[in-house]
Short mmCIF file of C-alpha atoms in Angstrom, two decimals:
data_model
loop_
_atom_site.label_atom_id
_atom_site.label_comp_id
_atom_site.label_asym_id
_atom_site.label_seq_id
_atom_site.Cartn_x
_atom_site.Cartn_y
_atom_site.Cartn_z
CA UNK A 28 0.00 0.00 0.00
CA UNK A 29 1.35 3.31 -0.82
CA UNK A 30 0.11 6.58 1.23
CA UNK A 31 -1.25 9.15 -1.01
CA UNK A 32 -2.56 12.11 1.38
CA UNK A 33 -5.18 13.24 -1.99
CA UNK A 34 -8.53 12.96 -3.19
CA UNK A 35 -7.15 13.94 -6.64
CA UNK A 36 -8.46 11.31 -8.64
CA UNK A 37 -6.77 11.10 -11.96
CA UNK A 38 -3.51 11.41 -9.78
CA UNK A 39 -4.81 8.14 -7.74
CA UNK A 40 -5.67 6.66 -11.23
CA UNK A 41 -2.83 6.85 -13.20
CA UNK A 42 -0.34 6.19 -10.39
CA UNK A 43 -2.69 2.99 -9.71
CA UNK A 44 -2.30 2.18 -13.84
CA UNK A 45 1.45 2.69 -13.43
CA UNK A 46 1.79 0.15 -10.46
CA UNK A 47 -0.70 -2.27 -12.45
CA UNK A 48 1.74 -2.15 -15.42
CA UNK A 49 5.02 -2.23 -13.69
CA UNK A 50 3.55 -5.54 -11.85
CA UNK A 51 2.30 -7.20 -14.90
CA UNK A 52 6.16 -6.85 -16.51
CA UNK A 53 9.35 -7.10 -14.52
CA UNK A 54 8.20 -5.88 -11.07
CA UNK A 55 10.78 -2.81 -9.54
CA UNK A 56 14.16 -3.46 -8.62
CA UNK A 57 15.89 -0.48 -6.31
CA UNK A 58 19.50 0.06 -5.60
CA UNK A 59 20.68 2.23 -3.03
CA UNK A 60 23.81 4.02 -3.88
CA UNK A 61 24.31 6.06 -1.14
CA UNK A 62 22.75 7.25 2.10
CA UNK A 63 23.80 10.58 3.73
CA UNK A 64 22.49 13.69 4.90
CA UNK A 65 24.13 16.75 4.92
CA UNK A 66 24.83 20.37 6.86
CA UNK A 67 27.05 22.87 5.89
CA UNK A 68 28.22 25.22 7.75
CA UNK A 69 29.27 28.33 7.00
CA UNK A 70 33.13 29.38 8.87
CA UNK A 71 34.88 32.60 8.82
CA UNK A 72 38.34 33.08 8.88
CA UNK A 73 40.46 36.47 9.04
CA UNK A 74 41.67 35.63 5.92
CA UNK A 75 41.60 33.30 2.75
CA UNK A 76 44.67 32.13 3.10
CA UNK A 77 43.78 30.90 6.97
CA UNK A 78 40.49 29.60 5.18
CA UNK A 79 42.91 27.64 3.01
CA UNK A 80 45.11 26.05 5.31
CA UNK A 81 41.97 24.98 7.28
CA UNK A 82 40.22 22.84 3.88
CA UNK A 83 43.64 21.98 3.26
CA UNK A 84 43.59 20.01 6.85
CA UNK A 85 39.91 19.46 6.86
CA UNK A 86 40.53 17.02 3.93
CA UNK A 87 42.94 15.13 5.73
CA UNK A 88 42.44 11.82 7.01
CA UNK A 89 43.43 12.56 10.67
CA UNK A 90 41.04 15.24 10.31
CA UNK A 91 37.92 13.18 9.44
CA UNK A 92 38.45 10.78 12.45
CA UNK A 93 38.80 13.73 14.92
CA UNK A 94 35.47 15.25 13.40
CA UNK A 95 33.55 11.99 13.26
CA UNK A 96 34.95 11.54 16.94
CA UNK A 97 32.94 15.07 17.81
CA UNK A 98 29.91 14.29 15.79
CA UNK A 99 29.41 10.63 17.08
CA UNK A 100 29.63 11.93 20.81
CA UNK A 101 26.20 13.71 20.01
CA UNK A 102 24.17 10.69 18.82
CA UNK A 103 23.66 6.76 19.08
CA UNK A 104 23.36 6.32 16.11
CA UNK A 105 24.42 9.04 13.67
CA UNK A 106 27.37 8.63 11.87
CA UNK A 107 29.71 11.40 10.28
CA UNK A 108 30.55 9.74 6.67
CA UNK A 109 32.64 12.72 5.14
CA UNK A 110 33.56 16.50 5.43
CA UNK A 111 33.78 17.98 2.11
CA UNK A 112 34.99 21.86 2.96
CA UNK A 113 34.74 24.56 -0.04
CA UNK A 114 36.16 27.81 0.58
CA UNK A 115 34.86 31.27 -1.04
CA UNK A 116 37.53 34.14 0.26
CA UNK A 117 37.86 34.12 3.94
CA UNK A 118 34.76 31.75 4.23
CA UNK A 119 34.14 27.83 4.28
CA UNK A 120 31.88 25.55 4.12
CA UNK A 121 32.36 22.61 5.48
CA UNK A 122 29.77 20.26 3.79
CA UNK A 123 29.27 17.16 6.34
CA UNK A 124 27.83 13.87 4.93
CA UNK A 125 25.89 11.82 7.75
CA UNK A 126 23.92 8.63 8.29
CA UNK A 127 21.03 9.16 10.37
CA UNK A 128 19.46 5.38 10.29
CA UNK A 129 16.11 5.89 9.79
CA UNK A 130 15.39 8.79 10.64
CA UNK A 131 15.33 12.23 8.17
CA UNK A 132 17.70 13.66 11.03
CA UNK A 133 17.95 16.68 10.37
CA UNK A 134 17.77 17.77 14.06
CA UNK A 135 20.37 14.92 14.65
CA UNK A 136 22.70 15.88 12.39
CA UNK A 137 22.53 19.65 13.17
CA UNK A 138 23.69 18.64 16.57
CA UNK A 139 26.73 16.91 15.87
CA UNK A 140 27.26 19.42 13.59
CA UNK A 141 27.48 22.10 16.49
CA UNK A 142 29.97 19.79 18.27
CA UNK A 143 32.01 19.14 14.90
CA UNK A 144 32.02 23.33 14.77
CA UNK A 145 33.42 23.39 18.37
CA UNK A 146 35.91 21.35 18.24
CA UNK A 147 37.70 23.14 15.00
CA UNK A 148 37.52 26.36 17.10
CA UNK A 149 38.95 24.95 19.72
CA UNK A 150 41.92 23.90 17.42
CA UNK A 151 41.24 26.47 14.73
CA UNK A 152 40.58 29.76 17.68
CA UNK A 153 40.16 32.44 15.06
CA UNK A 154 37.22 30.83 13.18
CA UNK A 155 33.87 32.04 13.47
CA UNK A 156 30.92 30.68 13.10
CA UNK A 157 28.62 32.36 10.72
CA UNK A 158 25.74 29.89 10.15
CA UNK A 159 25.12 26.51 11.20
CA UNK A 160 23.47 25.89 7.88
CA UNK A 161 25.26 27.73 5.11
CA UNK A 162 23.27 26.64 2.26
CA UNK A 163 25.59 24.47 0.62
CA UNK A 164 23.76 21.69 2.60
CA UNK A 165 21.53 22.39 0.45
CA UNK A 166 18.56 22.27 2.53
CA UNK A 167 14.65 22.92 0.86
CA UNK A 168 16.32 24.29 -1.75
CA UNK A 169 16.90 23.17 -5.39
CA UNK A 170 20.33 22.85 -5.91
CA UNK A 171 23.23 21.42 -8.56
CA UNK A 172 25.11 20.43 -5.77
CA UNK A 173 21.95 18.06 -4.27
CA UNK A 174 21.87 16.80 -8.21
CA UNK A 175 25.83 15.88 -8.42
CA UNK A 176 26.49 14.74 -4.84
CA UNK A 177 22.95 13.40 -3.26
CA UNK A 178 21.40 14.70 -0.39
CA UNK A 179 19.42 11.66 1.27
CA UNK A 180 19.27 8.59 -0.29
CA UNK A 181 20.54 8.41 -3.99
CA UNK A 182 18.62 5.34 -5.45
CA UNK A 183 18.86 3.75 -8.78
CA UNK A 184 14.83 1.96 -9.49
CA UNK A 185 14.47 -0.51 -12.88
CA UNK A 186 11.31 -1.80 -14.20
CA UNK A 187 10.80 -3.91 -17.45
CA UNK A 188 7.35 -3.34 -19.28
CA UNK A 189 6.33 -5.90 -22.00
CA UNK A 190 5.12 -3.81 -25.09
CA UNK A 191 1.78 -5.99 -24.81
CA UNK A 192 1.69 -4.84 -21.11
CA UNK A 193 2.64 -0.90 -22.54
CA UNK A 194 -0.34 -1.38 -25.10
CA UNK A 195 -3.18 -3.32 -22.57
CA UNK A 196 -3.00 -1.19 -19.66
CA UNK A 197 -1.22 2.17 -20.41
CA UNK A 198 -3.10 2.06 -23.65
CA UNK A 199 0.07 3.34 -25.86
CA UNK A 200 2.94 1.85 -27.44
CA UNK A 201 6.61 1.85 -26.28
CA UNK A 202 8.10 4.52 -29.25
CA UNK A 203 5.21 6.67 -27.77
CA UNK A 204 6.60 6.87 -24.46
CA UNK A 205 10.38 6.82 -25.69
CA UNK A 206 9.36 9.96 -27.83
CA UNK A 207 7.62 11.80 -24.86
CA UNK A 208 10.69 11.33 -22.81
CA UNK A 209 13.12 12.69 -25.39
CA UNK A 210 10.99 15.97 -25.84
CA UNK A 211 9.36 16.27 -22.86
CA UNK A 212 11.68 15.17 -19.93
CA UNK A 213 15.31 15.20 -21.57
CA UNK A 214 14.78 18.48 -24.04
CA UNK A 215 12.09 20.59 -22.15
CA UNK A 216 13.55 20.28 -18.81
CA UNK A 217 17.03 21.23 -20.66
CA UNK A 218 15.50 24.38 -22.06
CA UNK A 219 14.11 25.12 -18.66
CA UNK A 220 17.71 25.11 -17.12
CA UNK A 221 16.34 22.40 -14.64
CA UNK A 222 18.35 21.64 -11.94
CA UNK A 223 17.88 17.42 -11.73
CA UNK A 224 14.31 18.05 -12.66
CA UNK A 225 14.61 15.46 -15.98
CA UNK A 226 11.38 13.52 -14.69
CA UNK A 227 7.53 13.39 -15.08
CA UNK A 228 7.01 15.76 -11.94
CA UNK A 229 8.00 12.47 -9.41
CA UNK A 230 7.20 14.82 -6.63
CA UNK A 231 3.64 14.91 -7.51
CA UNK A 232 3.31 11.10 -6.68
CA UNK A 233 5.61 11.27 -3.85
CA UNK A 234 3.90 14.04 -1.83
CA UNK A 235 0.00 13.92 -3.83
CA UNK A 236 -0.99 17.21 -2.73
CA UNK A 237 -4.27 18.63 -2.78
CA UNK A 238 -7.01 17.25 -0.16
CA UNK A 239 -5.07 16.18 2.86
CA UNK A 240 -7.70 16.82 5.89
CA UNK A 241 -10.12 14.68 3.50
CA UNK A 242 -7.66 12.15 3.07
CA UNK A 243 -6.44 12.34 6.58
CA UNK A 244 -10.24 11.44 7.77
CA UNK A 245 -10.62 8.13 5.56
CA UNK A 246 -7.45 6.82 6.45
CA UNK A 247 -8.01 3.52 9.42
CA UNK A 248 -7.31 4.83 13.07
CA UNK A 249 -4.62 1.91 12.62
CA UNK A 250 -2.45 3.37 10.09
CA UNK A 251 -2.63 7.12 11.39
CA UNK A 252 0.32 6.74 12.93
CA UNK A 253 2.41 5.36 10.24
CA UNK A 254 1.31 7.96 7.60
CA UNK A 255 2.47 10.94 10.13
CA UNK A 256 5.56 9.91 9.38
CA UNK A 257 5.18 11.31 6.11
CA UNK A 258 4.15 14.71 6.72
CA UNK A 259 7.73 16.00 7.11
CA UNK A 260 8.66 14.81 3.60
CA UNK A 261 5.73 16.62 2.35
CA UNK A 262 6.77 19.48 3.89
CA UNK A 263 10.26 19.58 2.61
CA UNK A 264 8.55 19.25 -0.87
CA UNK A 265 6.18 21.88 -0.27
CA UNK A 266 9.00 24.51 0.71
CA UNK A 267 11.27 23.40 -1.89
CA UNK A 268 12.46 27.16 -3.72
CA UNK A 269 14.69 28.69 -5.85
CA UNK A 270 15.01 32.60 -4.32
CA UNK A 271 17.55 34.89 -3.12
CA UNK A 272 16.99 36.61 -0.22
CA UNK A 273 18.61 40.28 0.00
CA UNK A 274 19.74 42.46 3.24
CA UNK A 275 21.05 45.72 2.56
CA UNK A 276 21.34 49.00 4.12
CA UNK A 277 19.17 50.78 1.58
CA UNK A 278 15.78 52.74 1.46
CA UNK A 279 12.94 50.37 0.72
CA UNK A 280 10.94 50.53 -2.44
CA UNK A 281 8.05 50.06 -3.84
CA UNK A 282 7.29 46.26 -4.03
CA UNK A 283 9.69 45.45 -0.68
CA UNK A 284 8.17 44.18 2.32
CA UNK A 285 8.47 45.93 5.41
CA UNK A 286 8.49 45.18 9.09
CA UNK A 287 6.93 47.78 11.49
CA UNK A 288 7.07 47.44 15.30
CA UNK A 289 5.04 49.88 17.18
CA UNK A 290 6.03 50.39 20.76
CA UNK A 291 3.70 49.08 23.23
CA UNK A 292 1.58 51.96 24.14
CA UNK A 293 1.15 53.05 21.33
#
């Protein structure tokens, strides 16, 4: 059974058909390639050639076990996999790889990620911490980095569909769909500039937006539980963005958004 939090019913429908045909042919085989999350953050240093000298040790081997030595004291089951640092002037940012079992772990691994941070200031005294997430996690963001590296788990899924299975139940033929792909997915996403977004829209069956308190409602008392699990992935779908966000010193203008506090007896 596969939790769909919708009452969209062609979306229900045609990821029903999909299962139907995938079954009927090969079944799905899934490889897991690799399994890490990641936080970045972002270090200062008085100057890039300190920032330097700091990624040049921070790619050390000796340096890994002393990190993964602060990281692991924070958790029971976290693990820190690898510390990939990039540096940008007197700034770096340390990208840290880390299983988190089960969980998403986000919270986990922003913890041992404080105590990873402490422990190069306490052998690195004139760095700074600027942010504990830098963005080059990257985090609820799309991101080339997420597309070339992995954020998560990076899985490889194969499924054989008989052309009599293609033409019975998805009602087409296979030089249909190979034709779709190639101008649709491959060439349309290319003239977008997508970042990793080659697909069909996958996120549409993953997080099935639409009516969730209706769907919420029919779901058994018994399997509540289990499908809360899901909300946070929906969530990180939901907020997914592409945006710059600007602080300056400048006069607002027209279109900026502005904050006004009033004082309190006023």
């Amino acid at each position: 059974m596969i939790p769909m939090a919708t009452t969209e019913g062609c979306l229900v429908a045609s990821t029903n058909r999909g299962c139907k045909a995938i079954s009927a042919g090969s079944g799905a085989t899934s490889t897991i390639l690799k399994d890490g999350i990641t936080r970045a953050p972002c270090l200062r240093f008085p100057s890039a050639t300190e920032a330097a000298k700091f990624s040049v040790w921070a790619r050390g081997k000796d340096a890994l076990e002393e990190l993964k030595g602060a990281f692991e004291s924070t958790t029971s089951f976290g693990k820190l996999l690898e510390a990939e640092p990039t540096v940008a002037g007197r700034n770096v940012y340390l990208r840290l790889v880390c299983f988190s079992g089960d969980a998403m772990g986000m919270n986990m691994v922003s913890k041992g990620s404080l105590a990873v941070v402490s422990l190069i200031q306490t052998l690195f005294p004139a760095c700074k911490l600027v942010a504990l997430s830098g963005n080059m996690c990257t985090d609820k963001k799309a991101a080339a980095t997420n597309w070339l590296h992995g954020r998560g788990k990076s899985v490889v899924i194969e499924a054989i569909i008989p052309k009599d299975v293609v033409a019975s139940t998805l009602k087409t033929t296979v030089e249909a769909i190979v034709g779709v792909n190639m101008n649709k997915n491959l060439i349309g996403s290319a003239m977008a500039c997508s970042i990793g977004g080659f697909n069909c829209h996958a996120a549409n069956n993953v997080t099935a937006p639409t009516d969730f308190k209706g769907a919420f409602f029919r779901i058994p008392k018994n399997m509540v539980l289990m499908f809360l699990h899901a909300v946070q992935s929906e969530i990180f779908n939901k907020v997914a963005s592409l945006r710059v966000t600007r602080h300056d010193k400048e006069k607002p203008v027209e279109g900026d958004l502005v904050q006004v506090e009033a004082p309190a007896d006023s």
